[in-house]
Structure formats: C-alpha cells, structure tokens
Amino acid sequence: MKLAEFNAADRDAASAVLRPCVDVPRWVDQIAAARPFASRQELLDGARAAAAPFTPDEVEGAMAHHPRIGERPAAKTTEAAMSRSEQAGVDPADAEVADALARGNRAYEEKFGRVFLIRAAGRTAPEILAALNERLANTPAQEDAIVAQQLREIALLRLEGVISE
C-alpha cells in the first residue's frame, strides 16, 4: 500500500493494515490516529516510538499469533503469510535442523512458558538455532526484554514491507 493510500484510508482500513504487523491494539490505534504522515520515514519513526516499550501484557497478547520457529503457519491470513516469508531461511526439509529447533523450542517453552520469538527475517537456520540455544541461558527478566525487542523489530520490518512511498 502506498503511504498516500494509508494516510487517506478510513481508521478501520488503516488499522487492518497495521494489525498483521503486530497485534497490539494500543500500537495500532496510536499509529492510525497519528496519520497523515509526511513520509514513510516519519511513519516508521512514529511506529518505533509507539513500540517502545511494549508492555508485558501487550507482548503476551501479540505472542499468541506467533508460530514456533520451524513451524510454518498454514492459515491464509496476512500475518501467516508474513511469518512464512520471514522464516524462509529455515528449511523444514532439513531434518537435523528441524529436530534441533523442535528440541530447543520445547526447552524454551518449558523454561519461559511461551514460544521462542526471534526476528527470523534475514537469518539462517543455524543463526536462529544458535540464538535459541544462547537465550536458553537467560533469566526470565532478560528474556522478557529480548522478546519485546524482537517483537518491535518484527513489527517495524513488517510495516516497512506493507507501506511504500
């Protein structure tokens, strides 16, 4: 969608464009209300500011929409399509990596009570697996901060992908 179209869209339509980037109602509402944006960079700066910080409740709510790394969502939603694209570096046919990710995901979920979240776009499967294994050593407080940061990165990358000049 062009920035001019986004700026001119009614509030519900603008919100519908934003929600798949990260389903945090406050973030969506804040950006939709701040329109019009003079440039794409102004939009991205506003989105970055609105995302800093996401509250723990906002992170928890948004996490409900994120699949496990290595598991491709089958839904036909915009958010599922974004996730499939972002995980392009993880080849589900690579059994060794898929098994290691599955084991790591289980260990992470047992320790932290949620799926492992990482900005997968631009990362290879070995990089994702190394980050997963490294983050298993974190405390819950350390991990909360990292998850919120990863969620912000994902939201901004997705927004960059859906709004053009």
XYZ file of C-alpha atoms in Angstrom:
165
model
C 0.000 0.000 0.000
C 1.278 3.467 -0.821
C 1.733 5.912 2.047
C -0.811 8.287 0.465
C -3.403 5.487 0.399
C -2.645 4.600 4.010
C -2.977 8.239 5.038
C -6.304 8.572 3.198
C -7.802 5.277 4.384
C -10.526 5.314 6.985
C -9.469 4.373 10.507
C -10.704 0.754 10.264
C -8.888 0.171 6.967
C -5.657 1.694 8.311
C -5.920 -0.455 11.435
C -6.449 -3.558 9.299
C -3.170 -2.820 7.501
C -1.305 -2.351 10.784
C -2.680 -5.258 12.824
C -0.786 -8.052 10.967
C 2.463 -6.215 11.686
C 1.889 -6.730 15.405
C -1.449 -7.248 17.070
C -1.031 -4.689 19.848
C -4.191 -2.574 19.894
C -2.521 0.451 21.517
C 0.223 0.459 18.862
C -2.293 0.066 16.027
C -4.538 2.816 17.434
C -1.669 5.210 18.071
C -0.320 4.932 14.546
C -3.733 5.072 12.885
C -4.588 8.184 14.907
C -1.291 9.916 14.055
C -1.987 9.962 10.316
C -1.273 11.626 7.984
C 2.461 11.026 7.839
C 4.567 13.298 5.630
C 6.927 10.468 4.689
C 7.453 6.767 5.108
C 10.336 7.549 7.451
C 8.015 9.636 9.644
C 5.612 6.685 9.780
C 8.405 4.284 10.736
C 9.748 6.686 13.365
C 6.260 7.027 14.832
C 5.793 3.251 14.821
C 9.164 2.766 16.520
C 8.260 5.305 19.204
C 4.839 3.701 19.775
C 6.522 0.315 20.214
C 8.989 1.485 22.848
C 8.103 -0.053 25.086
C 5.514 -2.723 24.612
C 4.104 -3.664 27.999
C 4.373 -7.250 29.232
C 0.622 -7.708 28.622
C 0.972 -6.370 25.074
C 3.853 -8.742 24.394
C 1.873 -11.672 25.773
C -1.150 -10.808 23.616
C 0.930 -10.390 20.465
C 2.818 -13.626 21.109
C -0.408 -15.594 20.755
C -0.131 -15.027 16.989
C 3.441 -16.203 16.503
C 4.183 -19.774 15.414
C 7.132 -21.770 16.635
C 10.306 -21.224 14.660
C 10.494 -24.023 12.119
C 6.718 -24.492 12.004
C 5.103 -22.736 9.072
C 1.594 -21.476 9.742
C -0.904 -22.866 7.249
C -3.524 -20.142 7.691
C -4.256 -17.888 4.742
C -4.044 -14.677 6.793
C -1.723 -11.776 6.038
C 0.106 -12.397 9.300
C 0.647 -16.085 8.460
C 1.994 -15.148 5.022
C 4.394 -12.685 6.643
C 5.583 -15.348 9.069
C 6.156 -17.892 6.288
C 8.209 -15.338 4.372
C 10.223 -14.357 7.447
C 11.106 -17.982 8.157
C 12.321 -18.591 4.606
C 15.841 -19.267 5.962
C 14.568 -22.318 7.866
C 14.213 -25.300 5.554
C 11.679 -27.718 7.059
C 13.169 -30.459 4.873
C 16.481 -30.236 6.785
C 15.649 -32.915 9.357
C 18.694 -32.276 11.541
C 17.945 -28.560 11.951
C 14.200 -29.185 12.267
C 14.835 -31.681 15.083
C 17.252 -29.326 16.856
C 14.752 -26.460 16.587
C 11.943 -28.661 17.896
C 14.055 -29.716 20.891
C 15.109 -26.120 21.507
C 11.537 -24.874 21.200
C 10.366 -27.435 23.779
C 13.142 -26.488 26.198
C 12.414 -22.791 25.723
C 8.674 -23.244 26.267
C 9.286 -25.315 29.393
C 11.582 -22.656 30.826
C 9.772 -19.472 29.766
C 6.170 -20.578 29.179
C 5.881 -19.149 25.652
C 7.127 -19.795 22.144
C 10.628 -18.708 21.207
C 10.408 -15.423 19.311
C 13.134 -14.060 17.097
C 13.190 -11.764 14.114
C 13.800 -14.582 11.655
C 13.898 -12.383 8.531
C 17.427 -12.264 7.196
C 18.674 -15.009 9.499
C 19.743 -18.505 8.556
C 18.548 -21.595 10.384
C 21.959 -22.079 12.078
C 21.873 -18.446 13.278
C 18.361 -18.896 14.668
C 19.329 -22.159 16.359
C 22.449 -20.564 17.888
C 20.356 -17.669 19.239
C 17.799 -20.099 20.652
C 20.472 -22.113 22.437
C 22.156 -18.952 23.745
C 18.887 -17.471 25.009
C 18.051 -20.628 26.950
C 20.693 -19.455 29.452
C 18.846 -16.164 30.080
C 16.832 -15.322 33.135
C 13.112 -14.657 32.628
C 13.716 -10.909 33.071
C 16.486 -10.898 30.460
C 14.323 -12.882 28.092
C 11.314 -10.585 28.583
C 13.397 -7.627 27.396
C 14.762 -9.556 24.396
C 11.320 -10.814 23.363
C 9.886 -7.285 23.488
C 12.795 -6.028 21.343
C 12.363 -8.859 18.824
C 8.638 -8.097 18.631
C 9.433 -4.425 17.907
C 11.877 -5.436 15.168
C 9.308 -7.773 13.595
C 6.608 -5.084 13.700
C 8.818 -2.484 12.029
C 10.078 -4.872 9.345
C 6.530 -5.897 8.543
C 5.405 -2.265 8.416
C 8.287 -1.467 6.047
C 7.050 -4.303 3.854
C 3.428 -3.166 3.657
C 3.789 0.617 3.265
C 5.769 2.154 0.419
C 6.345 5.778 -0.570
